[in-house]
Amino acid sequence: MHQYLIVCPLVFLAGFVDSIAGGGGLIHFRHLAAGVPPHLALGTNKMGSTMGTVISTARFAKSGYIKWKLSLFAAACAIVGSIIGSNLSLLASEKFLKGMMLFALPVVAFYVLKNKDMGDNENTGSLTEKQMMLISMAAALVIGTYDGFYGPGTGTFLLLVLTGAAKMDLRTASGTTKVINLSSNIAALVTFLINGKVLLPLGITAGVFCIAGHYIGSGMVVKSGQKVVRPVVLAVLLCLFVKIVKG
């Protein structure tokens, strides 16, 4: 019972943060579910996050903020990147990537501080559909590789690249990010289910709380845009920086 009392509120918070700016994975389920083996905890967490991401994706879709063809092609590239990254992780040192991130994160944070519009400016939508798709696919492949190699902050980086380089408006970029996240979540969840690494009662209960977090968070993005996203992005970047420093 204590696992439910600890996990469910934090899963709600993770879903809320993830639906707004990505980075919900920084709230680690495996450190919260005391007494649960790591693989079971990860699989159960993936079930909850998948359920939540379905809701935020559906909410963005209902509001018309998902370009489906672009999003699905980008999602396919992200899955390929994740496979590449997971294989690279067997060859390269994680310390090398962490060292790079220590330099990159302050630069990214400075960009967010300087760019107060986050996709809501005169340059929004200035690219052709083909250009937007190519940039989105390239970003999904590169960031998907990072996701497979290391992972934390993937949704946040996607959001920043899609608004910055692909010139998407913030809401469309958020919707595209959710489709990409959902595809990778489903792929991982299927793997955990096949291998019996999901505690269904805890996973379903956590999923309900994650759904609530995603529903509220995605609603705030749809209504308020960059006013709510920008500070959450900065908070996620700070948490990621602290995580890397602490190791």
XYZ file of N, CA and C in Angstrom, residues 10-243:
702
model
N 3.653 11.199 -7.300
C 4.827 11.561 -8.076
C 4.654 11.233 -9.564
N 3.889 10.192 -9.857
C 3.573 9.874 -11.249
C 2.671 10.957 -11.831
N 1.757 11.465 -11.018
C 0.921 12.593 -11.454
C 1.802 13.790 -11.812
N 2.767 14.094 -10.938
C 3.679 15.215 -11.187
C 4.510 14.973 -12.449
N 5.005 13.745 -12.618
C 5.795 13.416 -13.807
C 4.967 13.597 -15.073
N 3.703 13.132 -15.038
C 2.823 13.288 -16.189
C 2.527 14.741 -16.494
N 2.327 15.524 -15.451
C 2.050 16.957 -15.599
C 3.230 17.662 -16.270
N 4.434 17.411 -15.754
C 5.638 18.034 -16.308
C 5.876 17.554 -17.739
N 5.722 16.250 -17.961
C 6.006 15.676 -19.277
C 5.068 16.221 -20.342
N 3.810 16.429 -19.996
C 2.837 16.915 -20.977
C 3.097 18.362 -21.360
N 3.728 19.119 -20.476
C 3.983 20.541 -20.741
C 5.288 20.743 -21.503
N 6.358 20.140 -21.019
C 7.681 20.454 -21.585
C 8.592 19.252 -21.727
N 8.073 18.035 -21.549
C 8.949 16.878 -21.536
C 9.731 16.833 -20.240
N 10.521 15.792 -20.059
C 11.364 15.720 -18.865
C 10.731 15.036 -17.680
N 9.526 14.470 -17.866
C 8.895 13.759 -16.759
C 9.708 12.568 -16.298
N 10.523 12.017 -17.203
C 11.361 10.874 -16.859
C 12.420 11.193 -15.827
N 12.654 12.481 -15.555
C 13.624 12.852 -14.514
C 13.121 12.460 -13.122
N 11.802 12.253 -13.014
C 11.232 11.793 -11.744
C 11.264 10.268 -11.802
N 12.267 9.653 -11.199
C 12.554 8.252 -11.430
C 11.665 7.332 -10.610
N 10.887 6.537 -11.306
C 9.995 5.565 -10.684
C 10.779 4.528 -9.897
N 11.920 4.098 -10.457
C 12.645 2.993 -9.822
C 13.215 3.381 -8.463
N 13.390 4.678 -8.230
C 13.873 5.118 -6.928
C 12.716 5.269 -5.939
N 11.493 5.275 -6.444
C 10.330 5.523 -5.602
C 9.671 4.233 -5.140
N 9.637 3.241 -6.034
C 8.922 2.005 -5.723
C 9.817 1.083 -4.887
N 9.905 1.382 -3.605
C 10.786 0.618 -2.716
C 10.377 -0.846 -2.697
N 11.369 -1.716 -2.833
C 11.108 -3.141 -2.764
C 10.749 -3.771 -4.095
N 10.587 -2.993 -5.162
C 10.255 -3.524 -6.478
C 11.544 -3.655 -7.286
N 11.806 -4.828 -7.878
C 13.000 -4.999 -8.710
C 13.047 -3.960 -9.821
N 14.252 -3.489 -10.193
C 14.391 -2.390 -11.154
C 13.635 -2.590 -12.464
N 13.728 -3.780 -13.072
C 13.069 -3.989 -14.352
C 11.543 -3.968 -14.220
N 11.034 -4.497 -13.119
C 9.596 -4.429 -12.876
C 9.150 -2.987 -12.674
N 9.967 -2.212 -11.950
C 9.638 -0.810 -11.718
C 9.628 -0.021 -13.027
N 10.637 -0.271 -13.876
C 10.721 0.432 -15.156
C 9.547 0.068 -16.062
N 9.224 -1.214 -16.111
C 8.108 -1.659 -16.940
C 6.780 -1.110 -16.467
N 6.588 -1.096 -15.151
C 5.355 -0.566 -14.583
C 5.243 0.934 -14.823
N 6.367 1.621 -14.685
C 6.401 3.059 -14.952
C 6.065 3.347 -16.417
N 6.581 2.497 -17.320
C 6.327 2.694 -18.748
C 4.844 2.532 -19.068
N 4.175 1.651 -18.352
C 2.738 1.479 -18.564
C 1.988 2.751 -18.185
N 2.346 3.311 -17.018
C 1.696 4.544 -16.573
C 1.956 5.701 -17.515
N 3.211 5.864 -17.940
C 3.552 6.988 -18.814
C 2.904 6.841 -20.184
N 2.774 5.606 -20.671
C 2.113 5.384 -21.960
C 0.647 5.783 -21.883
N -0.026 5.375 -20.813
C -1.442 5.732 -20.640
C -1.610 7.248 -20.594
N -0.718 7.916 -19.891
C -0.807 9.370 -19.791
C -0.549 10.057 -21.117
N 0.467 9.566 -21.865
C 0.817 10.188 -23.135
C -0.299 10.027 -24.165
N -1.040 8.917 -24.090
C -2.202 8.737 -24.977
C -3.183 9.894 -24.802
N -3.416 10.272 -23.554
C -4.392 11.332 -23.267
C -3.914 12.684 -23.765
N -2.656 13.050 -23.488
C -2.170 14.355 -23.942
C -2.090 14.407 -25.463
N -1.716 13.285 -26.099
C -1.694 13.232 -27.559
C -3.089 13.442 -28.128
N -4.066 12.750 -27.520
C -5.451 12.887 -27.973
C -5.958 14.313 -27.796
N -5.543 14.968 -26.731
C -6.005 16.330 -26.488
C -5.426 17.309 -27.507
N -4.149 17.137 -27.834
C -3.553 17.983 -28.868
C -4.184 17.694 -30.226
N -4.488 16.420 -30.504
C -5.110 16.048 -31.771
C -6.506 16.657 -31.884
N -7.273 16.580 -30.823
C -8.621 17.137 -30.815
C -8.601 18.636 -31.071
N -7.560 19.309 -30.589
C -7.449 20.757 -30.773
C -6.830 21.112 -32.128
N -6.472 20.093 -32.931
C -5.934 20.332 -34.274
C -4.470 20.719 -34.320
N -3.695 20.310 -33.296
C -2.297 20.717 -33.225
C -1.321 19.608 -33.597
N -1.787 18.588 -34.319
C -0.888 17.522 -34.751
C -0.947 17.398 -36.270
N 0.229 17.527 -36.910
C 0.371 17.243 -38.342
C 0.726 15.760 -38.441
N -0.255 14.931 -38.755
C -0.090 13.493 -38.588
C 0.991 12.902 -39.478
N 1.018 13.278 -40.760
C 2.015 12.714 -41.661
C 3.420 13.043 -41.175
N 3.662 14.289 -40.854
C 4.963 14.724 -40.344
C 5.302 14.005 -39.047
N 4.333 13.942 -38.145
C 4.573 13.352 -36.825
C 4.910 11.873 -36.915
N 4.215 11.145 -37.783
C 4.453 9.707 -37.894
C 5.805 9.409 -38.533
N 6.189 10.204 -39.543
C 7.517 10.030 -40.139
C 8.601 10.349 -39.104
N 8.399 11.413 -38.333
C 9.365 11.778 -37.298
C 9.438 10.697 -36.220
N 8.286 10.134 -35.862
C 8.259 9.073 -34.855
C 9.048 7.860 -35.331
N 8.918 7.511 -36.618
C 9.673 6.384 -37.168
C 11.172 6.653 -37.089
N 11.579 7.899 -37.382
C 12.996 8.270 -37.293
C 13.492 8.205 -35.852
N 12.640 8.600 -34.913
C 13.021 8.557 -33.498
C 13.250 7.122 -33.037
N 12.417 6.204 -33.512
C 12.574 4.794 -33.139
C 13.883 4.246 -33.695
N 14.196 4.586 -34.961
C 15.473 4.172 -35.557
C 16.636 4.752 -34.755
N 16.536 6.040 -34.400
C 17.581 6.685 -33.609
C 17.761 6.021 -32.262
N 16.645 5.629 -31.637
C 16.716 4.985 -30.332
C 17.454 3.656 -30.415
N 17.220 2.912 -31.496
C 17.918 1.639 -31.702
C 19.423 1.890 -31.873
N 19.749 2.920 -32.675
C 21.158 3.273 -32.880
C 21.803 3.681 -31.555
N 21.113 4.535 -30.804
C 21.661 5.022 -29.541
C 21.872 3.925 -28.525
N 20.929 2.993 -28.447
C 21.065 1.909 -27.473
C 22.254 1.018 -27.815
N 22.540 0.867 -29.115
C 23.711 0.087 -29.518
C 25.001 0.863 -29.275
N 24.972 2.176 -29.507
C 26.152 2.997 -29.246
C 26.503 3.010 -27.762
N 25.476 2.915 -26.932
C 25.720 2.950 -25.488
C 26.571 1.772 -25.026
N 26.562 0.712 -25.839
C 27.386 -0.450 -25.509
C 28.850 -0.238 -25.869
N 29.104 0.772 -26.697
C 30.457 1.013 -27.189
C 31.124 2.233 -26.563
N 30.310 3.287 -26.327
C 30.874 4.550 -25.846
C 30.667 4.708 -24.343
N 31.438 5.602 -23.764
C 31.336 5.874 -22.334
C 30.225 6.885 -22.064
N 29.369 6.564 -21.097
C 28.311 7.494 -20.704
C 28.907 8.770 -20.120
N 30.083 8.668 -19.509
C 30.740 9.842 -18.931
C 31.071 10.872 -20.007
N 31.395 10.388 -21.206
C 31.698 11.295 -22.315
C 30.481 12.143 -22.659
N 29.315 11.497 -22.761
C 28.092 12.228 -23.081
C 27.725 13.184 -21.948
N 27.880 12.737 -20.715
C 27.565 13.601 -19.587
C 28.446 14.842 -19.596
N 29.726 14.677 -19.945
C 30.627 15.822 -20.034
C 30.173 16.809 -21.088
N 29.734 16.291 -22.231
C 29.215 17.164 -23.282
C 27.973 17.912 -22.816
N 27.107 17.198 -22.090
C 25.855 17.801 -21.629
C 26.103 18.928 -20.629
N 27.147 18.800 -19.837
C 27.463 19.847 -18.863
C 27.769 21.167 -19.555
N 28.347 21.097 -20.742
C 28.614 22.308 -21.522
C 27.370 22.745 -22.306
N 26.614 21.777 -22.811
C 25.478 22.088 -23.693
C 24.282 22.657 -22.941
N 24.013 22.151 -21.755
C 22.793 22.552 -21.045
C 22.738 24.046 -20.707
N 23.833 24.657 -20.211
C 23.768 26.109 -19.978
C 23.506 26.895 -21.256
N 24.048 26.417 -22.383
C 23.808 27.086 -23.669
C 22.335 26.991 -24.049
N 21.761 25.807 -23.872
C 20.335 25.608 -24.178
C 19.471 26.481 -23.265
N 19.821 26.531 -21.984
C 19.065 27.352 -21.043
C 19.137 28.831 -21.423
N 20.320 29.275 -21.847
C 20.477 30.665 -22.291
C 19.596 30.946 -23.497
N 19.520 29.969 -24.416
C 18.665 30.117 -25.597
C 17.200 30.281 -25.189
N 16.763 29.476 -24.220
C 15.364 29.559 -23.768
C 15.099 30.899 -23.103
N 16.054 31.368 -22.291
C 15.894 32.659 -21.625
C 15.826 33.802 -22.636
N 16.650 33.714 -23.670
C 16.692 34.764 -24.678
C 15.481 34.707 -25.605
N 15.035 33.480 -25.938
C 13.930 33.284 -26.860
C 12.618 33.230 -26.073
N 12.038 34.370 -25.828
C 10.836 34.445 -24.984
C 9.573 33.991 -25.700
N 9.626 33.893 -27.024
C 8.421 33.558 -27.782
C 8.216 32.051 -27.919
N 9.296 31.289 -28.021
C 9.246 29.838 -28.197
C 8.280 29.414 -29.298
N 8.517 29.907 -30.502
C 7.725 29.493 -31.640
C 6.547 30.381 -31.959
N 6.226 31.307 -31.101
C 5.086 32.192 -31.337
C 5.588 33.570 -31.751
N 6.135 33.667 -32.999
C 6.646 34.944 -33.492
C 6.442 35.023 -35.004
N 7.013 36.056 -35.608
C 6.792 36.282 -37.042
C 7.419 35.214 -37.927
N 8.368 34.437 -37.403
C 9.009 33.388 -38.200
C 8.257 32.057 -38.159
N 7.266 31.968 -37.289
C 6.503 30.733 -37.166
C 5.810 30.392 -38.484
N 5.992 29.145 -38.922
C 5.344 28.698 -40.153
C 5.984 29.230 -41.419
N 7.219 29.756 -41.314
C 7.875 30.358 -42.481
C 8.502 29.328 -43.413
N 8.616 28.079 -42.972
C 9.179 27.023 -43.812
C 8.081 26.293 -44.579
N 8.464 25.664 -45.679
C 7.517 24.845 -46.424
C 7.260 23.552 -45.652
N 6.195 22.847 -46.026
C 5.882 21.584 -45.366
C 7.030 20.586 -45.523
N 7.643 20.565 -46.716
C 8.744 19.645 -46.969
C 9.946 19.969 -46.092
N 10.275 21.256 -45.985
C 11.403 21.664 -45.136
C 11.132 21.322 -43.673
N 9.917 21.588 -43.242
C 9.539 21.304 -41.862
C 9.632 19.811 -41.568
N 9.203 18.994 -42.526
C 9.246 17.545 -42.329
C 10.681 17.047 -42.269
N 11.538 17.527 -43.176
C 12.925 17.078 -43.203
C 13.656 17.438 -41.914
N 13.447 18.671 -41.436
C 14.081 19.104 -40.186
C 13.556 18.284 -39.013
N 12.255 18.042 -38.992
C 11.645 17.272 -37.903
C 12.157 15.841 -37.881
N 12.285 15.239 -39.063
C 12.785 13.868 -39.138
C 14.242 13.789 -38.698
N 15.053 14.766 -39.139
C 16.457 14.793 -38.733
C 16.585 14.981 -37.223
N 15.769 15.900 -36.679
C 15.805 16.146 -35.231
C 15.378 14.904 -34.464
N 14.341 14.228 -34.953
C 13.849 13.025 -34.281
C 14.895 11.918 -34.306
N 15.632 11.805 -35.424
C 16.668 10.785 -35.529
C 17.813 11.062 -34.546
N 18.277 12.316 -34.524
C 19.406 12.684 -33.655
C 19.010 12.602 -32.182
N 17.870 13.187 -31.840
C 17.442 13.196 -30.437
C 16.978 11.803 -30.014
N 16.430 11.034 -30.967
C 16.088 9.650 -30.673
C 17.327 8.831 -30.347
N 18.432 9.131 -31.036
C 19.707 8.466 -30.742
C 20.163 8.812 -29.323
N 20.026 10.094 -28.983
C 20.345 10.508 -27.605
C 19.459 9.766 -26.605
N 18.183 9.611 -26.947
C 17.236 8.937 -26.058
C 17.663 7.500 -25.813
N 18.085 6.816 -26.888
C 18.530 5.440 -26.731
C 19.833 5.326 -25.970
N 20.681 6.353 -26.093
C 21.994 6.335 -25.449
C 21.907 6.720 -23.981
N 21.121 7.777 -23.686
C 21.083 8.327 -22.325
C 19.656 8.616 -21.876
N 18.954 9.547 -22.557
C 17.520 9.651 -22.368
C 16.890 10.866 -21.725
N 17.280 11.261 -20.506
C 16.556 12.329 -19.816
C 16.488 13.633 -20.603
N 15.311 14.247 -20.652
C 15.150 15.534 -21.330
C 14.850 15.435 -22.813
N 14.620 14.213 -23.317
C 14.389 14.019 -24.753
C 13.236 14.873 -25.276
N 12.105 14.826 -24.590
C 10.937 15.604 -25.026
C 11.201 17.097 -25.021
N 11.974 17.549 -24.045
C 12.305 18.969 -23.948
C 13.161 19.414 -25.134
N 14.167 18.612 -25.468
C 15.038 18.948 -26.600
C 14.262 18.933 -27.919
N 13.372 17.973 -28.079
C 12.542 17.925 -29.284
C 11.701 19.192 -29.414
N 11.102 19.588 -28.318
C 10.246 20.774 -28.316
C 11.033 22.018 -28.729
N 12.246 22.148 -28.201
C 13.063 23.321 -28.516
C 13.515 23.332 -29.977
N 13.892 22.166 -30.504
C 14.332 22.107 -31.906
C 13.159 22.338 -32.861
N 12.003 21.780 -32.552
C 10.849 21.925 -33.442
C 10.340 23.364 -33.496
N 10.413 24.070 -32.362
C 10.000 25.478 -32.381
C 11.098 26.358 -32.964
N 12.377 26.000 -32.721
C 13.484 26.836 -33.169
C 13.873 26.611 -34.610
N 14.215 25.366 -34.963
C 14.711 25.070 -36.314
C 13.589 24.796 -37.315
N 12.566 24.051 -36.883
C 11.477 23.701 -37.797
C 10.420 24.798 -37.896
N 10.534 25.830 -37.058
C 9.638 26.995 -37.085
C 8.172 26.622 -36.854
N 7.955 25.591 -36.030
C 6.583 25.247 -35.661
C 6.094 26.182 -34.567
N 4.792 26.386 -34.517
C 4.252 27.075 -33.357
C 4.338 26.124 -32.171
N 4.298 26.658 -30.974
C 4.548 25.881 -29.764
C 3.576 24.712 -29.611
N 2.313 24.938 -29.893
C 1.309 23.893 -29.697
C 1.493 22.743 -30.683
N 1.792 23.065 -31.945
C 2.040 22.017 -32.936
C 3.305 21.245 -32.593
N 4.340 21.950 -32.146
C 5.578 21.284 -31.732
C 5.312 20.348 -30.554
N 4.480 20.786 -29.624
C 4.126 19.944 -28.472
C 3.367 18.704 -28.928
N 2.424 18.879 -29.857
C 1.666 17.743 -30.366
C 2.556 16.743 -31.087
N 3.486 17.241 -31.905
C 4.426 16.372 -32.616
C 5.300 15.607 -31.634
N 5.776 16.300 -30.605
C 6.597 15.659 -29.577
C 5.829 14.545 -28.880
N 4.553 14.763 -28.620
C 3.750 13.742 -27.947
C 3.593 12.496 -28.806
N 3.401 12.661 -30.129
C 3.284 11.497 -31.012
C 4.581 10.698 -30.996
N 5.715 11.396 -31.051
C 7.022 10.726 -31.016
C 7.208 9.985 -29.697
N 6.892 10.655 -28.594
C 7.028 10.020 -27.281
C 6.112 8.806 -27.153
N 4.887 8.944 -27.668
C 3.922 7.846 -27.569
C 4.411 6.615 -28.319
N 4.975 6.818 -29.509
C 5.459 5.680 -30.300
C 6.572 4.933 -29.573
N 7.505 5.676 -28.991
C 8.610 5.025 -28.277
C 8.118 4.378 -26.984
N 7.158 5.000 -26.315
C 6.589 4.425 -25.094
C 5.892 3.098 -25.370
N 5.114 3.062 -26.454
C 4.387 1.837 -26.794
C 5.364 0.710 -27.118
N 6.407 1.040 -27.892
C 7.402 0.027 -28.255
C 8.066 -0.553 -27.004
N 8.419 0.331 -26.063
C 9.060 -0.136 -24.834
C 8.088 -0.930 -23.969
N 6.837 -0.461 -23.870
C 5.842 -1.136 -23.035
C 5.570 -2.546 -23.546
N 5.450 -2.702 -24.865
C 5.219 -4.032 -25.444
C 6.359 -4.977 -25.059
N 7.586 -4.465 -25.116
C 8.752 -5.278 -24.750
C 8.666 -5.724 -23.298
N 8.322 -4.799 -22.394
C 8.214 -5.140 -20.970
C 7.064 -6.124 -20.720
N 5.938 -5.940 -21.402
C 4.791 -6.834 -21.217
C 5.111 -8.244 -21.674
N 5.751 -8.365 -22.835
C 6.107 -9.678 -23.369
C 7.018 -10.433 -22.402
N 7.879 -9.671 -21.730
C 8.832 -10.291 -20.803
C 8.317 -10.351 -19.365
N 7.040 -10.011 -19.161
C 6.432 -10.116 -17.834
C 7.000 -9.170 -16.808
N 7.416 -7.964 -17.259
C 8.054 -7.006 -16.359
C 7.146 -5.824 -16.022
N 5.832 -6.089 -15.900
C 4.890 -5.024 -15.534
C 3.996 -5.512 -14.401
N 3.947 -4.756 -13.319
C 2.998 -5.032 -12.236
C 1.674 -4.360 -12.616
N 0.732 -5.126 -13.124
C -0.480 -4.550 -13.699
C -1.308 -3.715 -12.714
N -1.574 -4.178 -11.488
C -2.385 -3.347 -10.568
C -1.747 -1.985 -10.288
N -0.448 -1.996 -9.975
C 0.248 -0.733 -9.695
C 0.370 0.095 -10.967
N 0.629 -0.558 -12.104
C 0.768 0.153 -13.372
C -0.515 0.848 -13.788
N -1.639 0.161 -13.640
C -2.936 0.760 -14.010
C -3.280 1.911 -13.084
N -3.040 1.720 -11.787
C -3.325 2.791 -10.822
C -2.446 4.008 -11.092
N -1.163 3.762 -11.305
C -0.246 4.860 -11.621
C -0.658 5.530 -12.928
N -1.150 4.713 -13.882
C -1.595 5.250 -15.165
C -2.737 6.238 -15.016
N -3.647 5.953 -14.106
C -4.768 6.874 -13.863
C -4.258 8.227 -13.381
N -3.287 8.207 -12.462
C -2.714 9.457 -11.967
C -1.905 10.161 -13.055
N -1.213 9.374 -13.876
C -0.444 9.962 -14.976
C -1.381 10.592 -16.002
N -2.523 9.939 -16.259
C -3.531 10.496 -17.169
C -4.007 11.850 -16.663
N -4.256 11.929 -15.354
C -4.714 13.199 -14.765
C -3.659 14.291 -14.962
N -2.383 13.941 -14.735
C -1.308 14.909 -14.920
C -1.193 15.365 -16.359
N -1.276 14.424 -17.294
C -1.179 14.757 -18.718
C -2.383 15.583 -19.168
N -3.550 15.246 -18.664
C -4.764 15.965 -19.077
C -4.701 17.428 -18.644
N -4.321 17.656 -17.394
C -4.241 19.016 -16.876
C -3.114 19.788 -17.556
N -1.943 19.150 -17.681
C -0.794 19.822 -18.281
C -1.012 20.180 -19.738
N -1.531 19.237 -20.538
C -1.758 19.513 -21.957
C -2.830 20.585 -22.143
N -3.810 20.598 -21.252
C -4.824 21.650 -21.307
C -4.235 23.029 -21.067
N -3.262 23.107 -20.157
C -2.605 24.379 -19.884
C -1.799 24.852 -21.085
N -1.145 23.898 -21.804
C -0.375 24.271 -22.993
C -1.301 24.790 -24.076
N -2.417 24.086 -24.302
C -3.377 24.489 -25.332
C -3.926 25.889 -25.047
N -4.157 26.186 -23.772
C -4.764 27.474 -23.416
C -3.740 28.599 -23.273
N -2.579 28.283 -22.686
C -1.650 29.355 -22.325
C -0.358 29.385 -23.121
N -0.036 28.311 -23.857
C 1.145 28.299 -24.702
C 2.433 28.549 -23.940
N 3.272 29.441 -24.499
C 4.624 29.646 -23.958
C 4.638 30.217 -22.546
N 3.537 30.825 -22.107
C 3.498 31.377 -20.750
C 3.705 30.294 -19.696
N 3.199 29.090 -19.987
C 3.371 27.997 -19.033
C 4.529 27.088 -19.428
N 4.797 26.946 -20.731
C 5.832 26.010 -21.185
C 7.229 26.501 -20.840
N 7.512 27.768 -21.085
C 8.873 28.291 -20.936
C 9.438 28.097 -19.529
N 8.724 28.469 -18.468
C 9.294 28.247 -17.137
C 9.473 26.775 -16.788
N 8.576 25.924 -17.294
C 8.719 24.491 -17.018
C 9.928 23.925 -17.759
N 10.165 24.381 -18.997
C 11.349 23.964 -19.749
C 12.617 24.321 -18.973
N 12.677 25.542 -18.461
C 13.853 25.968 -17.687
C 14.035 25.115 -16.437
N 12.925 24.768 -15.779
C 13.001 23.929 -14.584
C 13.521 22.533 -14.937
N 13.068 21.990 -16.066
C 13.526 20.666 -16.512
C 15.020 20.692 -16.825
N 15.477 21.742 -17.522
C 16.898 21.866 -17.843
C 17.750 21.957 -16.576
N 17.267 22.703 -15.591
C 17.981 22.816 -14.320
C 18.067 21.461 -13.623
N 16.946 20.737 -13.586
C 16.933 19.416 -12.942
C 17.878 18.453 -13.653
N 17.901 18.521 -14.979
C 18.789 17.654 -15.751
C 20.247 17.988 -15.468
N 20.559 19.275 -15.371
C 21.923 19.707 -15.065
C 22.356 19.190 -13.696
N 21.464 19.327 -12.707
C 21.758 18.845 -11.355
C 21.966 17.339 -11.347
N 21.106 16.622 -12.089
C 21.219 15.162 -12.169
C 22.573 14.742 -12.717
